[in-house]
Amino acid sequence: MTIVNIELYIQSGIVESYVLGLASPGEVAEFEQLLPHFPELKEALSDFEYQLELFAIDHEVPPPPGSRERIEARLRETPSVRPPIHEEKRYRRDASGDYIRVEASSDQIKVHKYWRPTFIVIFILSKILLALAIYYFVEYRHAEKQIRQLEQQMGKKGG
Amino acid sequence: MKDILKKALSAGSVSAMELIYDHYSGMLFSYILQFVPDRTMAGTQLVEIFSLLGPRLPAAFDSQLGVYCWLQIEARKIILEYTSQNVNGQPKVDGSLRGVGSPGIEGRRNAEGYFALLAEAPPEHQWVFQELFVYGRQKEELALQSGKDPDHISRTLRECLFIIRKNLG
């Protein structure tokens, strides 16, 4: 196909037909076959796509509320789309029941939110126990000192 | 960026899917309204389209088209399939939702989407574009219905596409 012909081809409206899905299967096959060989065709395609996308951006209408949730629910039922992999899910059970290793993208671990108050309670209890240990240790030393003093006093009286 | 997104979609990342939804859902919903003017039904179609196309999205990156145009074409196929199905002998989308007075040849009543670009086109042009684009009919069918030559229908469509291109630019 010569340059003149490719220009006529573009002018025939094939680019618009192709992008809008109005081209017949034969026209689509021919277009896709020619596309890698003609930069003008590629440029015409990119140009029309760009204009169409700008138009779509200008005229976009927000989808009804809840659409995203409905799609997410539907996609969760689809096996090929799965939730992001977390560290605790590094090992997953495959169909045969054995564990397989899957790639994880983060070095951090995630724990359940209930661990937070548990950690706080453990921390406070450990501080209380430490304070009690110190208190009783000081008391013990004090009592020991008193016993020693009493023993000395009794030794003097006996002597 | 395109490769990263494609890899993430191929790996089944929900986050990548959300990114596509955030970017294209409004554009696609507006596109669907050209076929299904009822918003509730169009919303159902949007859910259906994203649910069906979600697992196939990596293919959009292998296409000769950009992601949005690929989504448009695939969405149209799903809608046409849906609207052509009958429930208990009745079409799922009836004439009142089609926004056209069939079977007569007349212009589009509501100029939404691409029909806004064809607002100044003759009624016959609007009718040809509507029947081919919105209802997926064949040129030969339109030729038979209108009593015109199929070449005339092809020429009319070509003129519609010129008008659209001119008004987009």
Coordinates of C-alpha atoms in Angstrom, one line a residue:
Chain A
M1 CA 0.0 0.0 0.0
T2 CA 1.4 3.4 -1.0
I3 CA 1.4 6.5 1.1
V4 CA -1.4 8.0 -0.9
N5 CA -3.4 4.9 -0.4
I6 CA -2.9 4.9 3.4
E7 CA -4.1 8.4 3.5
L8 CA -7.2 7.4 1.6
Y9 CA -7.5 4.5 4.0
I10 CA -7.4 6.8 7.0
Q11 CA -9.9 9.2 5.3
S12 CA -12.3 6.3 4.8
G13 CA -13.1 6.5 8.5
I14 CA -11.5 3.2 9.4
V15 CA -9.8 4.6 12.5
E16 CA -13.1 5.9 13.9
S17 CA -14.9 2.6 13.0
Y18 CA -12.2 0.6 14.7
V19 CA -12.1 2.6 17.9
L20 CA -15.9 2.8 18.2
G21 CA -16.2 -1.0 17.6
L22 CA -18.1 -0.5 14.3
A23 CA -15.6 -2.2 12.1
S24 CA -16.4 -5.6 10.8
P25 CA -14.1 -8.5 11.8
G26 CA -12.5 -8.4 8.3
E27 CA -11.8 -4.6 8.6
V28 CA -10.4 -5.1 12.2
A29 CA -8.0 -7.9 10.9
E30 CA -6.9 -5.7 8.0
F31 CA -6.4 -2.6 10.3
E32 CA -4.4 -4.5 12.8
Q33 CA -2.2 -6.0 10.1
L34 CA -1.5 -2.6 8.6
L35 CA -1.0 -0.8 11.9
P36 CA 2.6 -1.8 12.6
H37 CA 3.7 -0.9 9.1
F38 CA 2.3 2.6 8.9
P39 CA 3.2 5.2 11.4
E40 CA 0.6 7.6 10.0
L41 CA -2.1 5.0 10.8
K42 CA -0.7 4.7 14.3
E43 CA -0.7 8.4 14.7
A44 CA -4.3 8.8 13.5
L45 CA -5.3 6.1 15.9
S46 CA -3.6 7.7 18.9
D47 CA -4.9 11.1 18.0
F48 CA -8.5 9.9 17.8
E49 CA -8.2 7.8 21.0
Y50 CA -6.8 10.9 22.7
Q51 CA -9.7 13.1 21.6
L52 CA -12.2 10.5 22.5
E53 CA -10.8 10.1 26.0
L54 CA -10.8 13.8 26.5
F55 CA -14.4 13.9 25.5
A56 CA -15.2 11.1 28.0
I57 CA -13.4 12.9 30.8
D58 CA -15.4 16.0 30.1
H59 CA -18.7 14.1 30.1
E60 CA -18.1 11.6 32.9
V61 CA -21.0 10.9 35.2
P62 CA -20.4 9.5 38.7
P63 CA -21.7 6.0 39.0
P64 CA -24.6 5.2 41.4
P65 CA -23.5 4.9 45.1
G66 CA -22.6 1.4 46.1
S67 CA -21.4 0.3 42.6
R68 CA -17.8 -0.2 43.8
E69 CA -18.9 -2.4 46.6
R70 CA -21.1 -4.5 44.3
I71 CA -18.2 -4.9 41.9
E72 CA -15.8 -5.8 44.7
A73 CA -18.3 -8.4 46.0
R74 CA -18.7 -9.9 42.5
L75 CA -14.9 -9.9 42.0
R76 CA -14.3 -11.7 45.3
E77 CA -16.3 -14.6 43.9
T78 CA -13.9 -14.6 40.9
P79 CA -10.9 -16.9 41.7
S80 CA -8.5 -15.0 39.4
V81 CA -8.8 -11.8 41.5
R82 CA -7.7 -12.1 45.1
P83 CA -7.0 -9.7 47.9
P84 CA -3.5 -8.3 48.3
I85 CA -1.0 -10.7 49.9
H86 CA -0.1 -9.9 53.6
E87 CA 2.9 -11.2 55.5
E88 CA 0.9 -13.6 57.6
K89 CA -0.4 -15.2 54.4
R90 CA 3.1 -16.1 53.1
Y91 CA 2.1 -19.7 53.3
R92 CA -1.1 -20.7 51.7
R93 CA -2.8 -24.0 51.4
D94 CA -3.1 -25.3 47.9
A95 CA -5.8 -27.5 46.5
S96 CA -4.0 -30.7 47.6
G97 CA -3.8 -29.5 51.2
D98 CA 0.0 -28.8 51.2
Y99 CA 1.4 -25.4 52.0
I100 CA 2.9 -23.4 49.2
R101 CA 5.1 -20.3 49.5
V102 CA 3.7 -17.2 47.9
E103 CA 5.6 -13.9 47.4
A104 CA 5.0 -11.1 49.9
S105 CA 5.8 -7.5 49.0
S106 CA 6.4 -6.1 52.5
D107 CA 9.0 -6.7 55.3
Q108 CA 6.5 -5.6 58.0
I109 CA 4.2 -7.9 59.9
K110 CA 0.6 -7.1 60.6
V111 CA -1.3 -8.2 63.8
H112 CA -4.9 -8.1 64.8
K113 CA -6.0 -4.8 66.3
Y114 CA -7.0 -6.5 69.6
W115 CA -3.3 -7.1 70.3
R116 CA -2.8 -3.3 70.9
P117 CA -4.8 -3.1 74.2
T118 CA -3.3 -6.5 75.2
F119 CA 0.2 -5.2 74.8
I120 CA -0.7 -2.1 76.8
V121 CA -2.2 -4.2 79.7
I122 CA 0.9 -6.5 79.7
F123 CA 3.2 -3.4 79.7
I124 CA 1.3 -1.8 82.7
L125 CA 1.2 -5.1 84.6
S126 CA 5.0 -5.6 84.1
K127 CA 5.6 -2.1 85.5
I128 CA 3.5 -2.8 88.5
L129 CA 5.2 -6.1 89.2
L130 CA 8.6 -4.4 88.8
A131 CA 7.6 -1.6 91.3
L132 CA 6.4 -4.3 93.7
A133 CA 9.6 -6.3 93.4
I134 CA 11.7 -3.2 94.1
Y135 CA 9.5 -2.2 97.0
Y136 CA 9.7 -5.7 98.6
F137 CA 13.4 -5.9 98.0
V138 CA 13.9 -2.6 99.8
E139 CA 11.6 -3.7 102.6
Y140 CA 13.5 -7.0 102.9
R141 CA 16.9 -5.2 103.0
H142 CA 15.5 -2.8 105.6
A143 CA 14.1 -5.7 107.8
E144 CA 17.5 -7.5 107.4
K145 CA 19.3 -4.4 108.6
Q146 CA 17.0 -4.1 111.6
I147 CA 17.5 -7.8 112.5
R148 CA 21.2 -7.3 112.3
Q149 CA 21.1 -4.3 114.6
L150 CA 18.9 -6.2 117.1
E151 CA 21.3 -9.1 117.1
Q152 CA 24.2 -6.7 117.8
Q153 CA 22.3 -5.0 120.6
M154 CA 21.4 -8.4 122.2
G155 CA 25.1 -9.5 121.8
K156 CA 26.2 -6.3 123.7
K157 CA 23.7 -6.9 126.5
G158 CA 24.7 -10.6 126.8
G159 CA 28.4 -9.7 126.8
Chain B
M1 CA 3.7 2.5 34.9
K2 CA 1.7 0.5 32.3
D3 CA 3.9 -2.6 32.8
I4 CA 3.5 -2.3 36.6
L5 CA -0.2 -2.0 36.4
K6 CA -0.4 -4.9 33.9
K7 CA 1.7 -7.1 36.2
A8 CA -0.5 -6.2 39.2
L9 CA -3.7 -6.9 37.3
S10 CA -2.2 -10.2 36.0
A11 CA -1.4 -11.1 39.7
G12 CA -5.0 -10.5 40.5
S13 CA -4.4 -7.3 42.6
V14 CA -7.6 -5.8 43.9
S15 CA -5.8 -2.5 44.4
A16 CA -4.9 -2.3 40.7
M17 CA -8.5 -3.1 39.8
E18 CA -9.6 -0.3 42.2
L19 CA -7.2 2.1 40.4
I20 CA -8.8 1.3 37.1
Y21 CA -12.3 1.6 38.5
D22 CA -11.5 5.0 40.1
H23 CA -10.1 6.3 36.8
Y24 CA -12.6 4.9 34.3
S25 CA -15.9 4.2 36.1
G26 CA -17.3 7.7 35.6
M27 CA -16.3 7.8 31.9
L28 CA -17.7 4.3 31.4
F29 CA -20.9 5.0 33.2
S30 CA -21.5 8.0 30.9
Y31 CA -20.8 5.8 27.9
I32 CA -23.3 3.1 29.1
L33 CA -26.0 5.8 29.5
Q34 CA -26.0 6.1 25.7
F35 CA -27.2 2.5 25.4
V36 CA -29.2 2.3 28.6
P37 CA -30.6 5.7 29.6
D38 CA -32.2 4.4 32.8
R39 CA -29.6 5.1 35.5
T40 CA -30.5 2.2 37.7
M41 CA -30.2 -0.2 34.8
A42 CA -27.0 1.5 33.6
G43 CA -25.6 1.1 37.2
T44 CA -26.4 -2.6 37.0
Q45 CA -24.6 -2.7 33.6
L46 CA -21.6 -1.0 35.0
V47 CA -21.3 -3.6 37.8
E48 CA -21.8 -6.4 35.2
I49 CA -19.1 -4.9 32.9
F50 CA -16.5 -4.4 35.6
S51 CA -17.2 -7.8 37.0
L52 CA -16.8 -9.5 33.6
L53 CA -13.9 -7.4 32.4
G54 CA -12.0 -7.3 35.7
P55 CA -10.2 -10.7 35.2
R56 CA -9.6 -9.8 31.5
L57 CA -8.1 -6.4 32.1
P58 CA -4.5 -7.4 31.5
A59 CA -5.6 -8.0 27.9
A60 CA -6.3 -4.3 27.6
F61 CA -2.6 -3.7 27.8
D62 CA -1.8 -6.0 25.0
S63 CA -4.4 -4.4 22.7
Q64 CA -3.6 -2.0 19.9
L65 CA -6.0 0.4 21.8
G66 CA -5.6 2.4 24.9
V67 CA -7.3 1.1 28.1
Y68 CA -10.3 3.4 27.9
C69 CA -11.1 2.5 24.2
W70 CA -10.6 -1.2 24.9
L71 CA -13.0 -0.9 27.9
Q72 CA -15.5 0.9 25.6
I73 CA -15.5 -1.7 22.9
E74 CA -15.7 -4.6 25.4
A75 CA -18.4 -2.8 27.3
R76 CA -20.5 -2.3 24.2
K77 CA -20.2 -6.0 23.3
I78 CA -21.5 -6.9 26.8
I79 CA -24.3 -4.4 26.6
L80 CA -25.4 -5.5 23.1
E81 CA -25.4 -9.1 24.2
Y82 CA -27.5 -8.1 27.3
T83 CA -30.0 -6.0 25.4
S84 CA -30.4 -8.6 22.7
Q85 CA -31.4 -11.3 25.2
N86 CA -35.1 -11.8 25.8
V87 CA -36.8 -12.6 29.1
N88 CA -40.0 -14.5 28.6
G89 CA -40.2 -13.4 25.0
Q90 CA -39.8 -9.7 25.9
P91 CA -36.6 -7.7 25.2
K92 CA -34.8 -6.7 28.4
V93 CA -34.5 -3.2 27.2
D94 CA -37.7 -2.0 25.6
G95 CA -38.4 0.7 23.1
S96 CA -39.1 3.3 25.8
L97 CA -35.5 2.9 27.1
R98 CA -34.1 2.9 23.6
G99 CA -35.0 6.6 23.3
V100 CA -36.0 6.2 19.7
G101 CA -39.2 6.0 17.8
S102 CA -38.7 2.8 15.9
P103 CA -39.3 1.6 13.3
G104 CA -39.4 5.0 11.6
I105 CA -36.3 6.8 10.5
E106 CA -35.9 9.8 12.8
G107 CA -33.2 11.5 14.8
R108 CA -32.1 10.7 18.3
R109 CA -34.4 12.3 20.9
N110 CA -31.8 12.6 23.7
A111 CA -28.4 13.9 22.5
E112 CA -26.1 12.3 25.0
G113 CA -22.6 11.1 24.6
Y114 CA -21.5 10.8 20.9
F115 CA -25.0 11.9 19.9
A116 CA -24.1 15.3 21.2
L117 CA -21.4 15.4 18.5
L118 CA -24.0 14.5 15.9
A119 CA -26.6 17.0 17.1
E120 CA -26.3 19.0 13.8
A121 CA -26.3 16.0 11.6
P122 CA -29.4 15.2 9.5
P123 CA -32.0 12.8 11.2
E124 CA -31.1 10.0 8.8
H125 CA -27.4 10.2 9.8
Q126 CA -28.4 10.1 13.5
W127 CA -30.7 7.2 12.8
V128 CA -28.0 5.2 10.9
F129 CA -25.4 5.8 13.7
Q130 CA -27.9 5.0 16.4
E131 CA -29.0 1.7 14.9
L132 CA -25.4 0.6 14.1
F133 CA -23.7 1.8 17.3
V134 CA -26.4 1.6 19.9
Y135 CA -28.3 -1.5 18.7
G136 CA -25.5 -3.3 16.9
R137 CA -27.6 -3.7 13.7
Q138 CA -26.1 -4.6 10.4
K139 CA -25.9 -2.1 7.4
E140 CA -27.8 -4.6 5.2
E141 CA -30.7 -4.6 7.7
L142 CA -30.9 -0.8 7.7
A143 CA -30.7 -0.8 3.9
L144 CA -33.6 -3.2 3.7
Q145 CA -35.6 -1.2 6.3
S146 CA -35.0 2.1 4.7
G147 CA -35.2 0.9 1.1
K148 CA -31.7 2.4 0.4
D149 CA -28.6 0.8 -1.0
P150 CA -26.1 -0.7 1.5
D151 CA -23.5 1.6 0.0
H152 CA -25.7 4.5 0.9
I153 CA -25.8 3.3 4.5
S154 CA -22.0 2.9 4.5
R155 CA -21.6 6.4 3.1
T156 CA -23.9 7.9 5.7
L157 CA -22.0 6.1 8.5
R158 CA -18.7 7.5 7.1
E159 CA -20.2 11.0 7.1
C160 CA -21.3 10.5 10.7
L161 CA -17.7 9.5 11.7
F162 CA -16.3 12.6 9.9
I163 CA -18.7 14.8 11.9
I164 CA -17.8 13.1 15.2
R165 CA -14.1 13.5 14.4
K166 CA -14.5 17.1 13.4
N167 CA -16.5 18.0 16.5
L168 CA -14.1 16.1 18.8
G169 CA -11.2 18.1 17.5

